[in-house]
JSON list of C-alpha atoms in Angstrom, two decimals:
[
{"chain": "A", "resi": 1, "resn": "MET", "atom": "CA", "xyz": [26.83, -13.97, 9.29]},
{"chain": "A", "resi": 2, "resn": "ALA", "atom": "CA", "xyz": [26.96, -12.32, 12.69]},
{"chain": "A", "resi": 3, "resn": "ALA", "atom": "CA", "xyz": [29.38, -13.70, 15.27]},
{"chain": "A", "resi": 4, "resn": "PRO", "atom": "CA", "xyz": [27.91, -16.31, 17.64]},
{"chain": "A", "resi": 5, "resn": "ARG", "atom": "CA", "xyz": [27.39, -15.35, 21.29]},
{"chain": "A", "resi": 6, "resn": "SER", "atom": "CA", "xyz": [28.68, -17.50, 24.17]},
{"chain": "A", "resi": 7, "resn": "ARG", "atom": "CA", "xyz": [26.47, -18.27, 27.16]},
{"chain": "A", "resi": 8, "resn": "TYR", "atom": "CA", "xyz": [27.09, -19.93, 30.49]},
{"chain": "A", "resi": 9, "resn": "HIS", "atom": "CA", "xyz": [24.26, -22.05, 31.92]},
{"chain": "A", "resi": 10, "resn": "GLY", "atom": "CA", "xyz": [24.34, -24.50, 34.80]},
{"chain": "A", "resi": 11, "resn": "GLY", "atom": "CA", "xyz": [28.07, -25.11, 34.74]},
{"chain": "A", "resi": 12, "resn": "GLN", "atom": "CA", "xyz": [28.25, -25.57, 30.98]},
{"chain": "A", "resi": 13, "resn": "SER", "atom": "CA", "xyz": [29.24, -23.13, 28.30]},
{"chain": "A", "resi": 14, "resn": "PHE", "atom": "CA", "xyz": [27.42, -23.21, 24.99]},
{"chain": "A", "resi": 15, "resn": "THR", "atom": "CA", "xyz": [27.22, -21.04, 21.90]},
{"chain": "A", "resi": 16, "resn": "ILE", "atom": "CA", "xyz": [24.03, -19.52, 20.49]},
{"chain": "A", "resi": 17, "resn": "PRO", "atom": "CA", "xyz": [24.31, -18.93, 16.76]},
{"chain": "A", "resi": 18, "resn": "THR", "atom": "CA", "xyz": [22.85, -15.64, 15.56]},
{"chain": "A", "resi": 19, "resn": "MET", "atom": "CA", "xyz": [20.77, -15.18, 12.44]},
{"chain": "A", "resi": 20, "resn": "PRO", "atom": "CA", "xyz": [22.40, -13.43, 9.50]},
{"chain": "A", "resi": 21, "resn": "LYS", "atom": "CA", "xyz": [21.11, -9.95, 8.77]},
{"chain": "A", "resi": 22, "resn": "LEU", "atom": "CA", "xyz": [18.63, -9.94, 5.91]},
{"chain": "A", "resi": 23, "resn": "PRO", "atom": "CA", "xyz": [18.57, -7.17, 3.33]},
{"chain": "A", "resi": 24, "resn": "ALA", "atom": "CA", "xyz": [15.91, -4.51, 3.80]},
{"chain": "A", "resi": 25, "resn": "ALA", "atom": "CA", "xyz": [12.52, -5.45, 2.33]},
{"chain": "A", "resi": 26, "resn": "SER", "atom": "CA", "xyz": [12.12, -2.09, 0.65]},
{"chain": "A", "resi": 27, "resn": "PRO", "atom": "CA", "xyz": [14.12, -1.12, -2.42]},
{"chain": "A", "resi": 28, "resn": "PRO", "atom": "CA", "xyz": [16.81, 1.52, -2.18]},
{"chain": "A", "resi": 29, "resn": "PHE", "atom": "CA", "xyz": [15.55, 5.09, -2.45]},
{"chain": "A", "resi": 30, "resn": "VAL", "atom": "CA", "xyz": [14.31, 5.85, -5.95]},
{"chain": "A", "resi": 31, "resn": "GLN", "atom": "CA", "xyz": [13.43, 9.35, -7.10]},
{"chain": "A", "resi": 32, "resn": "PHE", "atom": "CA", "xyz": [10.67, 9.19, -9.72]},
{"chain": "A", "resi": 33, "resn": "GLU", "atom": "CA", "xyz": [10.73, 11.66, -12.60]},
{"chain": "A", "resi": 34, "resn": "ASP", "atom": "CA", "xyz": [7.89, 14.21, -12.62]},
{"chain": "A", "resi": 35, "resn": "GLU", "atom": "CA", "xyz": [6.65, 12.69, -15.88]},
{"chain": "A", "resi": 36, "resn": "PHE", "atom": "CA", "xyz": [6.28, 9.25, -14.26]},
{"chain": "A", "resi": 37, "resn": "SER", "atom": "CA", "xyz": [4.76, 10.58, -11.01]},
{"chain": "A", "resi": 38, "resn": "GLN", "atom": "CA", "xyz": [2.22, 12.75, -12.84]},
{"chain": "A", "resi": 39, "resn": "GLY", "atom": "CA", "xyz": [1.42, 9.94, -15.28]},
{"chain": "A", "resi": 40, "resn": "LEU", "atom": "CA", "xyz": [0.83, 7.47, -12.45]},
{"chain": "A", "resi": 41, "resn": "LYS", "atom": "CA", "xyz": [-1.33, 9.97, -10.54]},
{"chain": "A", "resi": 42, "resn": "ASP", "atom": "CA", "xyz": [-3.35, 10.61, -13.72]},
{"chain": "A", "resi": 43, "resn": "ILE", "atom": "CA", "xyz": [-3.91, 6.88, -14.26]},
{"chain": "A", "resi": 44, "resn": "PHE", "atom": "CA", "xyz": [-4.91, 6.36, -10.62]},
{"chain": "A", "resi": 45, "resn": "GLU", "atom": "CA", "xyz": [-7.06, 9.46, -10.07]},
{"chain": "A", "resi": 46, "resn": "GLU", "atom": "CA", "xyz": [-8.59, 10.06, -13.51]},
{"chain": "A", "resi": 47, "resn": "LYS", "atom": "CA", "xyz": [-8.34, 7.05, -15.81]},
{"chain": "A", "resi": 48, "resn": "ILE", "atom": "CA", "xyz": [-9.45, 4.48, -13.22]},
{"chain": "A", "resi": 49, "resn": "VAL", "atom": "CA", "xyz": [-12.94, 5.97, -13.04]},
{"chain": "A", "resi": 50, "resn": "PHE", "atom": "CA", "xyz": [-13.96, 4.05, -9.91]},
{"chain": "A", "resi": 51, "resn": "ASN", "atom": "CA", "xyz": [-11.07, 5.68, -7.99]},
{"chain": "A", "resi": 52, "resn": "LYS", "atom": "CA", "xyz": [-12.40, 9.03, -9.18]},
{"chain": "A", "resi": 53, "resn": "LEU", "atom": "CA", "xyz": [-15.87, 8.08, -7.92]},
{"chain": "A", "resi": 54, "resn": "LEU", "atom": "CA", "xyz": [-14.38, 7.24, -4.51]},
{"chain": "A", "resi": 55, "resn": "GLY", "atom": "CA", "xyz": [-12.52, 10.56, -4.51]},
{"chain": "A", "resi": 56, "resn": "LEU", "atom": "CA", "xyz": [-9.05, 9.07, -3.98]},
{"chain": "A", "resi": 57, "resn": "LYS", "atom": "CA", "xyz": [-6.27, 11.66, -4.28]},
{"chain": "A", "resi": 58, "resn": "VAL", "atom": "CA", "xyz": [-2.60, 10.63, -4.11]},
{"chain": "A", "resi": 59, "resn": "THR", "atom": "CA", "xyz": [-0.69, 12.47, -1.37]},
{"chain": "A", "resi": 60, "resn": "SER", "atom": "CA", "xyz": [2.60, 10.54, -1.47]},
{"chain": "A", "resi": 61, "resn": "LEU", "atom": "CA", "xyz": [4.19, 8.38, -4.14]},
{"chain": "A", "resi": 62, "resn": "GLN", "atom": "CA", "xyz": [7.39, 6.53, -3.30]},
{"chain": "A", "resi": 63, "resn": "ALA", "atom": "CA", "xyz": [8.90, 3.31, -4.59]},
{"chain": "A", "resi": 64, "resn": "ASP", "atom": "CA", "xyz": [8.22, 1.44, -1.35]},
{"chain": "A", "resi": 65, "resn": "ARG", "atom": "CA", "xyz": [5.01, 3.10, -0.10]},
{"chain": "A", "resi": 66, "resn": "VAL", "atom": "CA", "xyz": [2.12, 5.25, -1.25]},
{"chain": "A", "resi": 67, "resn": "ALA", "atom": "CA", "xyz": [-0.56, 7.33, 0.46]},
{"chain": "A", "resi": 68, "resn": "ALA", "atom": "CA", "xyz": [-3.84, 8.96, -0.55]},
{"chain": "A", "resi": 69, "resn": "ARG", "atom": "CA", "xyz": [-6.74, 10.87, 0.97]},
{"chain": "A", "resi": 70, "resn": "MET", "atom": "CA", "xyz": [-10.48, 10.39, 0.59]},
{"chain": "A", "resi": 71, "resn": "ILE", "atom": "CA", "xyz": [-12.90, 13.14, 1.63]},
{"chain": "A", "resi": 72, "resn": "MET", "atom": "CA", "xyz": [-16.13, 11.88, 3.25]},
{"chain": "A", "resi": 73, "resn": "ARG", "atom": "CA", "xyz": [-19.21, 12.61, 1.11]},
{"chain": "A", "resi": 74, "resn": "PRO", "atom": "CA", "xyz": [-22.88, 11.60, 1.45]},
{"chain": "A", "resi": 75, "resn": "GLU", "atom": "CA", "xyz": [-22.47, 9.12, -1.45]},
{"chain": "A", "resi": 76, "resn": "LEU", "atom": "CA", "xyz": [-19.98, 7.10, 0.63]},
{"chain": "A", "resi": 77, "resn": "ILE", "atom": "CA", "xyz": [-22.24, 6.61, 3.69]},
{"chain": "A", "resi": 78, "resn": "GLY", "atom": "CA", "xyz": [-23.04, 3.03, 4.58]},
{"chain": "A", "resi": 79, "resn": "HIS", "atom": "CA", "xyz": [-24.89, 3.54, 7.87]},
{"chain": "A", "resi": 80, "resn": "TYR", "atom": "CA", "xyz": [-27.16, 6.56, 7.55]},
{"chain": "A", "resi": 81, "resn": "THR", "atom": "CA", "xyz": [-27.86, 7.10, 11.27]},
{"chain": "A", "resi": 82, "resn": "HIS", "atom": "CA", "xyz": [-24.16, 7.22, 12.19]},
{"chain": "A", "resi": 83, "resn": "ASN", "atom": "CA", "xyz": [-22.67, 8.75, 9.00]},
{"chain": "A", "resi": 84, "resn": "ARG", "atom": "CA", "xyz": [-20.22, 5.85, 8.73]},
{"chain": "A", "resi": 85, "resn": "VAL", "atom": "CA", "xyz": [-18.37, 5.18, 5.51]},
{"chain": "A", "resi": 86, "resn": "HIS", "atom": "CA", "xyz": [-19.58, 2.02, 3.78]},
{"chain": "A", "resi": 87, "resn": "GLY", "atom": "CA", "xyz": [-17.42, -1.09, 4.28]},
{"chain": "A", "resi": 88, "resn": "GLY", "atom": "CA", "xyz": [-17.33, -1.58, 0.52]},
{"chain": "A", "resi": 89, "resn": "VAL", "atom": "CA", "xyz": [-15.83, 1.89, 0.13]},
{"chain": "A", "resi": 90, "resn": "ILE", "atom": "CA", "xyz": [-13.13, 0.98, 2.65]},
{"chain": "A", "resi": 91, "resn": "SER", "atom": "CA", "xyz": [-12.43, -2.32, 0.89]},
{"chain": "A", "resi": 92, "resn": "ALA", "atom": "CA", "xyz": [-12.35, -0.75, -2.57]},
{"chain": "A", "resi": 93, "resn": "GLY", "atom": "CA", "xyz": [-10.11, 2.09, -1.37]},
{"chain": "A", "resi": 94, "resn": "LEU", "atom": "CA", "xyz": [-7.64, -0.30, 0.23]},
{"chain": "A", "resi": 95, "resn": "ASP", "atom": "CA", "xyz": [-7.63, -2.52, -2.86]},
{"chain": "A", "resi": 96, "resn": "ALA", "atom": "CA", "xyz": [-6.94, 0.51, -5.06]},
{"chain": "A", "resi": 97, "resn": "MET", "atom": "CA", "xyz": [-4.09, 1.59, -2.79]},
{"chain": "A", "resi": 98, "resn": "GLY", "atom": "CA", "xyz": [-2.51, -1.86, -2.91]},
{"chain": "A", "resi": 99, "resn": "GLY", "atom": "CA", "xyz": [-2.63, -1.67, -6.69]},
{"chain": "A", "resi": 100, "resn": "LEU", "atom": "CA", "xyz": [-1.04, 1.79, -6.65]},
{"chain": "A", "resi": 101, "resn": "ALA", "atom": "CA", "xyz": [1.77, 0.54, -4.40]},
{"chain": "A", "resi": 102, "resn": "VAL", "atom": "CA", "xyz": [2.44, -2.31, -6.85]},
{"chain": "A", "resi": 103, "resn": "MET", "atom": "CA", "xyz": [2.48, 0.16, -9.76]},
{"chain": "A", "resi": 104, "resn": "ALA", "atom": "CA", "xyz": [5.05, 2.31, -7.94]},
{"chain": "A", "resi": 105, "resn": "ALA", "atom": "CA", "xyz": [7.20, -0.74, -7.13]},
{"chain": "A", "resi": 106, "resn": "ILE", "atom": "CA", "xyz": [7.09, -1.90, -10.76]},
{"chain": "A", "resi": 107, "resn": "GLY", "atom": "CA", "xyz": [8.04, 1.60, -11.87]},
{"chain": "A", "resi": 108, "resn": "ALA", "atom": "CA", "xyz": [10.99, 1.59, -9.45]},
{"chain": "A", "resi": 109, "resn": "ARG", "atom": "CA", "xyz": [12.14, -1.84, -10.64]},
{"chain": "A", "resi": 110, "resn": "HIS", "atom": "CA", "xyz": [12.41, -0.60, -14.25]},
{"chain": "A", "resi": 111, "resn": "MET", "atom": "CA", "xyz": [14.09, 2.78, -13.82]},
{"chain": "A", "resi": 112, "resn": "ASP", "atom": "CA", "xyz": [16.28, 1.96, -16.83]},
{"chain": "A", "resi": 113, "resn": "GLU", "atom": "CA", "xyz": [13.19, 2.47, -19.06]},
{"chain": "A", "resi": 114, "resn": "ALA", "atom": "CA", "xyz": [11.64, 5.75, -20.12]},
{"chain": "A", "resi": 115, "resn": "PRO", "atom": "CA", "xyz": [8.75, 7.00, -17.90]},
{"chain": "A", "resi": 116, "resn": "LEU", "atom": "CA", "xyz": [6.09, 6.43, -20.57]},
{"chain": "A", "resi": 117, "resn": "GLN", "atom": "CA", "xyz": [7.35, 2.91, -21.19]},
{"chain": "A", "resi": 118, "resn": "ARG", "atom": "CA", "xyz": [7.12, 2.11, -17.45]},
{"chain": "A", "resi": 119, "resn": "LEU", "atom": "CA", "xyz": [3.56, 3.46, -17.34]},
{"chain": "A", "resi": 120, "resn": "GLN", "atom": "CA", "xyz": [2.60, 0.85, -19.99]},
{"chain": "A", "resi": 121, "resn": "ARG", "atom": "CA", "xyz": [3.57, -2.01, -17.66]},
{"chain": "A", "resi": 122, "resn": "PHE", "atom": "CA", "xyz": [0.35, -1.88, -15.60]},
{"chain": "A", "resi": 123, "resn": "ALA", "atom": "CA", "xyz": [-2.02, -3.31, -18.22]},
{"chain": "A", "resi": 124, "resn": "LYS", "atom": "CA", "xyz": [-2.06, -6.82, -16.71]},
{"chain": "A", "resi": 125, "resn": "LEU", "atom": "CA", "xyz": [-2.24, -5.78, -13.05]},
{"chain": "A", "resi": 126, "resn": "GLY", "atom": "CA", "xyz": [-5.20, -7.29, -11.19]},
{"chain": "A", "resi": 127, "resn": "THR", "atom": "CA", "xyz": [-6.27, -8.30, -7.69]},
{"chain": "A", "resi": 128, "resn": "ILE", "atom": "CA", "xyz": [-6.20, -12.04, -6.98]},
{"chain": "A", "resi": 129, "resn": "ASP", "atom": "CA", "xyz": [-6.75, -12.01, -3.21]},
{"chain": "A", "resi": 130, "resn": "LEU", "atom": "CA", "xyz": [-7.89, -9.38, -0.70]},
{"chain": "A", "resi": 131, "resn": "ARG", "atom": "CA", "xyz": [-8.49, -9.59, 3.04]},
{"chain": "A", "resi": 132, "resn": "VAL", "atom": "CA", "xyz": [-9.81, -6.63, 5.05]},
{"chain": "A", "resi": 133, "resn": "ASP", "atom": "CA", "xyz": [-10.06, -6.33, 8.83]},
{"chain": "A", "resi": 134, "resn": "TYR", "atom": "CA", "xyz": [-12.56, -3.66, 9.95]},
{"chain": "A", "resi": 135, "resn": "LEU", "atom": "CA", "xyz": [-11.25, -2.51, 13.34]},
{"chain": "A", "resi": 136, "resn": "ARG", "atom": "CA", "xyz": [-13.32, 0.60, 14.12]},
{"chain": "A", "resi": 137, "resn": "PRO", "atom": "CA", "xyz": [-16.27, 2.46, 12.54]},
{"chain": "A", "resi": 138, "resn": "GLY", "atom": "CA", "xyz": [-15.27, 4.77, 9.70]},
{"chain": "A", "resi": 139, "resn": "VAL", "atom": "CA", "xyz": [-16.49, 8.15, 10.86]},
{"chain": "A", "resi": 140, "resn": "GLY", "atom": "CA", "xyz": [-14.78, 11.43, 10.01]},
{"chain": "A", "resi": 141, "resn": "GLU", "atom": "CA", "xyz": [-14.33, 14.33, 7.61]},
{"chain": "A", "resi": 142, "resn": "TYR", "atom": "CA", "xyz": [-11.68, 12.52, 5.60]},
{"chain": "A", "resi": 143, "resn": "PHE", "atom": "CA", "xyz": [-9.62, 9.33, 5.60]},
{"chain": "A", "resi": 144, "resn": "GLU", "atom": "CA", "xyz": [-5.94, 8.60, 4.96]},
{"chain": "A", "resi": 145, "resn": "LEU", "atom": "CA", "xyz": [-5.03, 5.42, 3.08]},
{"chain": "A", "resi": 146, "resn": "ARG", "atom": "CA", "xyz": [-1.54, 3.93, 2.97]},
{"chain": "A", "resi": 147, "resn": "ALA", "atom": "CA", "xyz": [-0.04, 0.92, 1.26]},
{"chain": "A", "resi": 148, "resn": "GLU", "atom": "CA", "xyz": [3.29, -0.82, 0.88]},
{"chain": "A", "resi": 149, "resn": "VAL", "atom": "CA", "xyz": [4.57, -3.73, -1.17]},
{"chain": "A", "resi": 150, "resn": "LEU", "atom": "CA", "xyz": [5.87, -6.58, 0.95]},
{"chain": "A", "resi": 151, "resn": "ARG", "atom": "CA", "xyz": [7.13, -8.59, -2.02]},
{"chain": "A", "resi": 152, "resn": "LEU", "atom": "CA", "xyz": [7.23, -7.93, -5.74]},
{"chain": "A", "resi": 153, "resn": "GLY", "atom": "CA", "xyz": [7.82, -11.15, -7.64]},
{"chain": "A", "resi": 154, "resn": "SER", "atom": "CA", "xyz": [7.89, -11.71, -11.37]},
{"chain": "A", "resi": 155, "resn": "ARG", "atom": "CA", "xyz": [4.23, -12.87, -11.40]},
{"chain": "A", "resi": 156, "resn": "VAL", "atom": "CA", "xyz": [2.64, -11.93, -8.05]},
{"chain": "A", "resi": 157, "resn": "ALA", "atom": "CA", "xyz": [3.00, -9.01, -5.62]},
{"chain": "A", "resi": 158, "resn": "SER", "atom": "CA", "xyz": [1.96, -8.99, -1.95]},
{"chain": "A", "resi": 159, "resn": "THR", "atom": "CA", "xyz": [0.87, -5.80, -0.21]},
{"chain": "A", "resi": 160, "resn": "ARG", "atom": "CA", "xyz": [-0.26, -4.43, 3.14]},
{"chain": "A", "resi": 161, "resn": "MET", "atom": "CA", "xyz": [-2.68, -1.49, 3.38]},
{"chain": "A", "resi": 162, "resn": "GLU", "atom": "CA", "xyz": [-4.12, 0.72, 6.15]},
{"chain": "A", "resi": 163, "resn": "PHE", "atom": "CA", "xyz": [-7.18, 2.99, 6.42]},
{"chain": "A", "resi": 164, "resn": "TYR", "atom": "CA", "xyz": [-6.93, 5.83, 9.00]},
{"chain": "A", "resi": 165, "resn": "GLY", "atom": "CA", "xyz": [-9.43, 8.35, 10.33]},
{"chain": "A", "resi": 166, "resn": "ALA", "atom": "CA", "xyz": [-8.78, 12.09, 10.35]},
{"chain": "A", "resi": 167, "resn": "ASP", "atom": "CA", "xyz": [-7.68, 11.73, 13.98]},
{"chain": "A", "resi": 168, "resn": "GLY", "atom": "CA", "xyz": [-4.89, 9.31, 12.97]},
{"chain": "A", "resi": 169, "resn": "ARG", "atom": "CA", "xyz": [-6.58, 6.19, 14.40]},
{"chain": "A", "resi": 170, "resn": "LEU", "atom": "CA", "xyz": [-6.30, 2.97, 12.43]},
{"chain": "A", "resi": 171, "resn": "LEU", "atom": "CA", "xyz": [-9.82, 2.03, 11.27]},
{"chain": "A", "resi": 172, "resn": "SER", "atom": "CA", "xyz": [-9.10, -0.89, 8.92]},
{"chain": "A", "resi": 173, "resn": "ALA", "atom": "CA", "xyz": [-6.15, -2.95, 7.76]},
{"chain": "A", "resi": 174, "resn": "ALA", "atom": "CA", "xyz": [-5.80, -5.17, 4.71]},
{"chain": "A", "resi": 175, "resn": "ALA", "atom": "CA", "xyz": [-3.49, -7.49, 2.84]},
{"chain": "A", "resi": 176, "resn": "ALA", "atom": "CA", "xyz": [-3.70, -8.40, -0.82]},
{"chain": "A", "resi": 177, "resn": "ALA", "atom": "CA", "xyz": [-2.05, -10.24, -3.67]},
{"chain": "A", "resi": 178, "resn": "TYR", "atom": "CA", "xyz": [-1.92, -8.90, -7.23]},
{"chain": "A", "resi": 179, "resn": "ILE", "atom": "CA", "xyz": [-1.07, -10.58, -10.52]},
{"chain": "A", "resi": 180, "resn": "VAL", "atom": "CA", "xyz": [1.61, -8.50, -12.24]},
{"chain": "A", "resi": 181, "resn": "SER", "atom": "CA", "xyz": [2.26, -10.48, -15.44]}
]
């Protein structure tokens, strides 16, 4: 626990206790093996067919955060006069990214196992709650999606996700919970 600080106020001295420093929320740096990274990308981009339909491509895969890109296509338009991406596309993309972040965190938690064994751990993963805030219209050539795990428990994981335009502006933000066992 950090040392308390003394203060002087109105002729009286008193002590303000300080909060102990909490450990970092993210796990220590973990370097995934190529076999695990490629396997996870293959599951996310190819085997989850809906992600393939959305055009999600992983750009960064770390134990504590993930990122992907989605290229705008006519099939993703929700408002035809403004060429805006459909809100359902945004929601589905953010949900997928939260799931990917949980997969990476699970993989990092079990580094003592072989890569293929860790890739088998995602069979029971599913969304149990999702909230999306649409902040600005989704217009652009492509979109960047990011996600991080806030807490990975033995049964439930909590995540935060963000959807950015090509200009770097935050367009939507989300939070979700996933069942992991």
